[in-house]
XYZ file of N, CA and C in Angstrom:
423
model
N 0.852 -1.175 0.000
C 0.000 0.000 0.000
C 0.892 1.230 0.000
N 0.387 2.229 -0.421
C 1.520 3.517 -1.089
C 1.389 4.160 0.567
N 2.454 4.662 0.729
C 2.473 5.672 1.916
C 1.473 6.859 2.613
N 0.980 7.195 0.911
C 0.087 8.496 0.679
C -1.351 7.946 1.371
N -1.407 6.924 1.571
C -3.066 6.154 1.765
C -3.101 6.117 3.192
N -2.348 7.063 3.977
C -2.603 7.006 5.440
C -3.466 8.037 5.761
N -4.539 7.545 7.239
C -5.512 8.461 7.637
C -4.988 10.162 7.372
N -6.270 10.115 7.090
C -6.229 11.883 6.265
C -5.803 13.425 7.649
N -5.223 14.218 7.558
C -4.109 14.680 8.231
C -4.895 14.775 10.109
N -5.304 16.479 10.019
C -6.392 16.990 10.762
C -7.144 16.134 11.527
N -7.781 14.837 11.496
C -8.878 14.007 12.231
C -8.041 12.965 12.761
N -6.788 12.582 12.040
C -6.099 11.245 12.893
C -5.381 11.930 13.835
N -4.908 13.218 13.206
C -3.764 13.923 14.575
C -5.014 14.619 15.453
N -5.980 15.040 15.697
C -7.051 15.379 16.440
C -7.421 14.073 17.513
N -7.406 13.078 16.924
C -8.095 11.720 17.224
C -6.676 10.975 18.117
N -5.808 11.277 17.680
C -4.885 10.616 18.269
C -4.222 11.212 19.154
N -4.514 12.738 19.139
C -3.965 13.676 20.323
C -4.987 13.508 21.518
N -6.352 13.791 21.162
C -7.102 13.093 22.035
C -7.379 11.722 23.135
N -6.977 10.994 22.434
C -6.809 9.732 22.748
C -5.042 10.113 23.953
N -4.358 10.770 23.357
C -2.905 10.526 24.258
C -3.425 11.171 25.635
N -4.071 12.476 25.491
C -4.616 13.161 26.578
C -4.920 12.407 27.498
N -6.104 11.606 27.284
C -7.030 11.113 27.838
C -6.245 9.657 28.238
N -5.412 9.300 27.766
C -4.483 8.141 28.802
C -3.738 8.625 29.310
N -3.215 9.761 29.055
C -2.541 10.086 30.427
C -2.653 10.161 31.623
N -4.230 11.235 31.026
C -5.004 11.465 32.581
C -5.436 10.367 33.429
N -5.637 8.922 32.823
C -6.504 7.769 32.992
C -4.874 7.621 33.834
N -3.696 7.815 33.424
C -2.350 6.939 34.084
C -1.993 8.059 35.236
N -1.899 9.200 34.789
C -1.433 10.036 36.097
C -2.442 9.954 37.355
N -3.970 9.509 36.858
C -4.536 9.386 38.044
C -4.434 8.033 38.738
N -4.038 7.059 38.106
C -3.518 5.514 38.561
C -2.500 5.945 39.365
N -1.467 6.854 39.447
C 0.028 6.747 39.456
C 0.630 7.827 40.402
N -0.863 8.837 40.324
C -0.283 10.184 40.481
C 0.019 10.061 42.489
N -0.700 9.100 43.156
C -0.521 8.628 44.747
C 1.137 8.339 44.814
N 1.643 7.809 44.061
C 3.491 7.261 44.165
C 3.906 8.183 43.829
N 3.576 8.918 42.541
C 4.346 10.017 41.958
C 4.681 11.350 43.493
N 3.574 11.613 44.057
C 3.433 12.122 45.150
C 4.345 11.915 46.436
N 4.653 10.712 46.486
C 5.564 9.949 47.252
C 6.649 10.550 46.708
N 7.123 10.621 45.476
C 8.149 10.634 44.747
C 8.844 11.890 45.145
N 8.085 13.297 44.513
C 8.543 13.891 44.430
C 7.342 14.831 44.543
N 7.915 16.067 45.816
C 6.725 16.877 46.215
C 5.943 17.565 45.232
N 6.623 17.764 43.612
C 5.762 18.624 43.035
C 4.704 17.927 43.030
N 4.824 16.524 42.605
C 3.193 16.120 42.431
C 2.169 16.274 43.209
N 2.986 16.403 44.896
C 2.001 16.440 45.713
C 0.790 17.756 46.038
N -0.662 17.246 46.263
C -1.342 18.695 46.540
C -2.769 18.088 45.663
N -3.853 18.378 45.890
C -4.989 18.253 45.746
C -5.809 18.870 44.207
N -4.950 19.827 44.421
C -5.310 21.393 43.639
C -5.626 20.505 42.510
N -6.734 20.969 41.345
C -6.676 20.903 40.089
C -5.547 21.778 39.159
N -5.800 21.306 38.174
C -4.822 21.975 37.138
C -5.248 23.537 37.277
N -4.435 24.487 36.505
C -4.862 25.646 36.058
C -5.545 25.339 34.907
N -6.470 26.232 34.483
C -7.212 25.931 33.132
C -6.350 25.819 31.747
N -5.317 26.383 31.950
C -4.470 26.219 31.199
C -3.949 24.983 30.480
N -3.861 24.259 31.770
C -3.060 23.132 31.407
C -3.497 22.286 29.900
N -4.629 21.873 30.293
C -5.290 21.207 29.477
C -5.198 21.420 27.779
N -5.431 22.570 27.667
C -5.073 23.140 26.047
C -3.924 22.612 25.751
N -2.734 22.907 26.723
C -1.418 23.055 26.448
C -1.223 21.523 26.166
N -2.007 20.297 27.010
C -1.528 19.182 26.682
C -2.005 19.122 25.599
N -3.129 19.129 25.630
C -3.610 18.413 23.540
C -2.796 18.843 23.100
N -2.252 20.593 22.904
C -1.435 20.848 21.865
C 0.026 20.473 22.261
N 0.251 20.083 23.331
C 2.182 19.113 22.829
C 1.688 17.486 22.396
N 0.072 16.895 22.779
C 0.019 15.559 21.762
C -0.388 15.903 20.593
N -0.895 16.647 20.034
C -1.195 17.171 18.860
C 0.257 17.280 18.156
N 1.337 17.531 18.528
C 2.382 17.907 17.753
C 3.461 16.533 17.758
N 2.892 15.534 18.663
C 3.379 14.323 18.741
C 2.802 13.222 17.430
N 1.193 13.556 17.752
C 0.809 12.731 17.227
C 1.011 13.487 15.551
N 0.978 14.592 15.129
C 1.443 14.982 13.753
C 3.002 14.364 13.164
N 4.143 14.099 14.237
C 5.152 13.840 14.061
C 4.872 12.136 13.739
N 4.342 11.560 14.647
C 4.363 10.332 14.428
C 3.353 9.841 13.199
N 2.372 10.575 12.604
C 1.664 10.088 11.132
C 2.183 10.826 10.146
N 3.215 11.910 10.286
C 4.234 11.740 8.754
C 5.663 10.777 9.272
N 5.474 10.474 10.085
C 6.553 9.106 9.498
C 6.151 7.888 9.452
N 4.646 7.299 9.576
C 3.780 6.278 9.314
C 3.459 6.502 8.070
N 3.202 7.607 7.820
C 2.557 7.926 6.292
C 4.396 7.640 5.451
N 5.567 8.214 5.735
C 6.659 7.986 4.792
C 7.588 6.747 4.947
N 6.925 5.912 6.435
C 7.625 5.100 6.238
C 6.827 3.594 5.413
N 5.120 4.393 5.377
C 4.496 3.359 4.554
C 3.670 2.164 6.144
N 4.215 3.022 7.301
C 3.205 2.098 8.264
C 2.035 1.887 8.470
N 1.106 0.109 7.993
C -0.733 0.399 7.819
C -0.627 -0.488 8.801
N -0.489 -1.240 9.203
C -0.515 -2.564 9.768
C -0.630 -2.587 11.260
N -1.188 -3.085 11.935
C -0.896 -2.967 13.780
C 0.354 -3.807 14.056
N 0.955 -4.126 13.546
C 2.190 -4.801 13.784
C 3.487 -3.396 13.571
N 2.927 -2.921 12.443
C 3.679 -1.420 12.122
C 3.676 -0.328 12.944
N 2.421 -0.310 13.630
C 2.447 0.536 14.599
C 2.795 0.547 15.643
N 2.908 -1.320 16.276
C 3.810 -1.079 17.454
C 5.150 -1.034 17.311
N 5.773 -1.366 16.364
C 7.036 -1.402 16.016
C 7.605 -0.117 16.409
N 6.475 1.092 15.352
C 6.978 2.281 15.405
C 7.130 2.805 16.898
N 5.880 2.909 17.389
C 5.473 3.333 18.644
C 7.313 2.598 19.835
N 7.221 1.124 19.661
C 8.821 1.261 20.383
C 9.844 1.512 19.954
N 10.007 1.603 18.854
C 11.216 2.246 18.279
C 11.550 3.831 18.380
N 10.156 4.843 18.467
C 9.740 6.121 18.940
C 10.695 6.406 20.712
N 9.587 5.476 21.279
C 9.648 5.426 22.581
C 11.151 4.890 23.123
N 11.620 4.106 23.121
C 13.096 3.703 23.042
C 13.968 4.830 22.694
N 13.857 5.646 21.762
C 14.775 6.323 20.973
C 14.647 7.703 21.589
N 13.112 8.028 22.022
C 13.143 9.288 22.849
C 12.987 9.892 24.426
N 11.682 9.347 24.778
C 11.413 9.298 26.283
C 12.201 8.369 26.815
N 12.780 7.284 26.661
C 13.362 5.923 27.098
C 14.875 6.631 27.284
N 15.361 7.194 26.353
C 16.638 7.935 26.665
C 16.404 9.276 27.411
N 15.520 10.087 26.984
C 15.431 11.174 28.354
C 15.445 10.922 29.578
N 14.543 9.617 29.960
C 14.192 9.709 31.032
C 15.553 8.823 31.729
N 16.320 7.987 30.976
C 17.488 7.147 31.943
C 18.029 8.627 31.881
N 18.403 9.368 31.385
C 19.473 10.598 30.767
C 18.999 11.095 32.792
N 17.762 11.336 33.033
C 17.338 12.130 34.132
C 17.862 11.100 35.461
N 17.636 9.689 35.507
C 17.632 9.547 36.627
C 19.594 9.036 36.509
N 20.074 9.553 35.459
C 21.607 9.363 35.890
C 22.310 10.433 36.228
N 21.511 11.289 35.470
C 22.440 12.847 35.265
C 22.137 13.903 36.744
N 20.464 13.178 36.904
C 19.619 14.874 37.601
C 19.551 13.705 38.948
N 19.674 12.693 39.108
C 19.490 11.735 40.317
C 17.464 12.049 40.232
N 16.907 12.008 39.493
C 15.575 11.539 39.563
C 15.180 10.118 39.702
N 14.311 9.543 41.162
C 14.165 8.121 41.178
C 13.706 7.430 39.883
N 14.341 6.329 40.391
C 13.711 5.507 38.874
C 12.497 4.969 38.830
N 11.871 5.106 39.765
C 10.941 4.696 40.111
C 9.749 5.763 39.418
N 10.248 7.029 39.743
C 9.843 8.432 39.223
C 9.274 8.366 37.221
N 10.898 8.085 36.525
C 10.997 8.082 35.525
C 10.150 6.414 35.259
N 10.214 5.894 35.823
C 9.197 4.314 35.209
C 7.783 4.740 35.223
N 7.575 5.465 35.754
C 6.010 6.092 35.932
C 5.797 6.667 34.103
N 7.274 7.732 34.334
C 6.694 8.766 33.064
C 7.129 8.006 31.908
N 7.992 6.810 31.935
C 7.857 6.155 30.616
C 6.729 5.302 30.590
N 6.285 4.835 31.612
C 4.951 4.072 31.492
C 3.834 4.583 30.268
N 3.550 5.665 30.638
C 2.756 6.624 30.537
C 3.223 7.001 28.853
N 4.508 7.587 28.343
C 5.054 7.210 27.742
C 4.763 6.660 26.804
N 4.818 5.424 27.026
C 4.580 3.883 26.413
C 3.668 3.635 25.711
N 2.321 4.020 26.379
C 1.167 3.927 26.466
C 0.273 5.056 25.620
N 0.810 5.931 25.570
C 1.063 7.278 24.772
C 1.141 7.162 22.913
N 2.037 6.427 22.960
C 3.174 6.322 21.986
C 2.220 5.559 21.337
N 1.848 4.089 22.141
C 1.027 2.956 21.224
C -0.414 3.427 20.513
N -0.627 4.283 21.399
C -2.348 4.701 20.765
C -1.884 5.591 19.735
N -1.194 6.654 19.564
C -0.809 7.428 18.688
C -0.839 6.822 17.740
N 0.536 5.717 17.765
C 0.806 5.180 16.322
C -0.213 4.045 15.941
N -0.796 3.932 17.009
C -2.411 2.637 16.541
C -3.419 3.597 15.416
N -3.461 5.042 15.702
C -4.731 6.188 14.966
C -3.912 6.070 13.869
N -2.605 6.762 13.726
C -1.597 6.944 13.019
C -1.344 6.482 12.078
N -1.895 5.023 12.434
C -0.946 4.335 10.911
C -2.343 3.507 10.492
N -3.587 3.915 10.965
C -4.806 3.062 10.217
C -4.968 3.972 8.781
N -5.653 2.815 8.120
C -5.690 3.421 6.751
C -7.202 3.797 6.512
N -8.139 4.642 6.332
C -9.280 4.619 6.057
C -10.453 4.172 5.699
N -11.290 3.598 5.568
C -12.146 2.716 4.972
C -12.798 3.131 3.520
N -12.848 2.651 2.838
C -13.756 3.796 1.563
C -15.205 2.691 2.036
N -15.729 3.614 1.713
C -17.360 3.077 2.477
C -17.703 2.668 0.627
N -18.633 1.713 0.367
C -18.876 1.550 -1.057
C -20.737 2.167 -1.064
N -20.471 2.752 -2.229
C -21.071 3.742 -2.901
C -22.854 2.638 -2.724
N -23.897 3.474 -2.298
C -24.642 2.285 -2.572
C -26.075 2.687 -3.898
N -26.338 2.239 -5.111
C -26.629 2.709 -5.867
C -28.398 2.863 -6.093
C-alpha cells in the first residue's frame, strides 16, 4: 500500500492527540498517589490551572502529527507497524530522556518508570490512529 493512503491529516492527529490526553489522565490518576511519594511537586490536591489542558492536547497534537508523517513515509498500515513504530519512537526518545534524568539529575527511577509508562502507552495509541488506513465506504446505488 503507497504511503500516501494514510488516515487523512487533521482528524487522525485530532483523534490521536485526544486519545494521548485522555491516557494520560486515565495513568497520572492511577500513578499520580506514588508520583506524590516521589517527588513533592506532584504532591497537593489542587486541580490543574485551566491552562493546562489546552497546552496538553497541543504538545500531543504535535506528537501525534510527528508520528503520522513518518507512518505515512515510512508506509506504516498494519498494527504490527504501529507497534514497532510506537517502540522504536519510545526507546529512541522518552526511554533515553528519562534514563538521561535519573543518571544525570538523580531523579528516582521509580519516578521516571512512571513517566515512561505513561510514555509507552502514549506512543502505542498514537501510532495505533496513526498508521490506520481509512475505509472507503462503497457507494450504494
Amino acid at each position: 500500500m503507497p504511503p500516501t493512503t494514510a488516515p487523512s491529516g487533521l482528524p487522525a492527529v485530532g483523534l490521536a492527540a485526544a486519545a494521548a490526553v485522555a491516557s494520560s489522565t486515565a495513568w497520572y490518576t492511577a500513578f499520580g498517589h506514588r508520583l506524590a511519594q516521589l517527588d513533592e511537586v506532584y504532591a497537593g490536591d489542587a486541580p490543574p490551572p485551566p491552562w493546562v489542558p489546552p497546552v496538553e492536547f497541543a504538545r500531543s497534537a504535535v506528537v501525534a502529527a510527528a508520528v503520522r508523517t513518518l507512518a505515512v513515509r515510512t508506509g506504516a498500515t498494519a498494527p504490527a507497524d504501529a507497534a514497532r513504530l510506537a517502540l522504536a519512537l519510545w526507546a529512541a526518545f522518552p526511554g533515553v530522556l528519562l534514563t538521561g534524568s535519573v543518571v544525570h539529575e538523580k531523579v528516582p527511577w521509580q519516578q521516571a518508570a512512571i513517566h515512561a509508562g505513561d510514555w509507552l502507552v502514549k506512543l502505542l495509541l498514537v501510532s495505533a490512529v496513526a498508521t490506520r488506513t481509512p475505509r472507503r465506504r462503497a457507494r450504494r446505488r
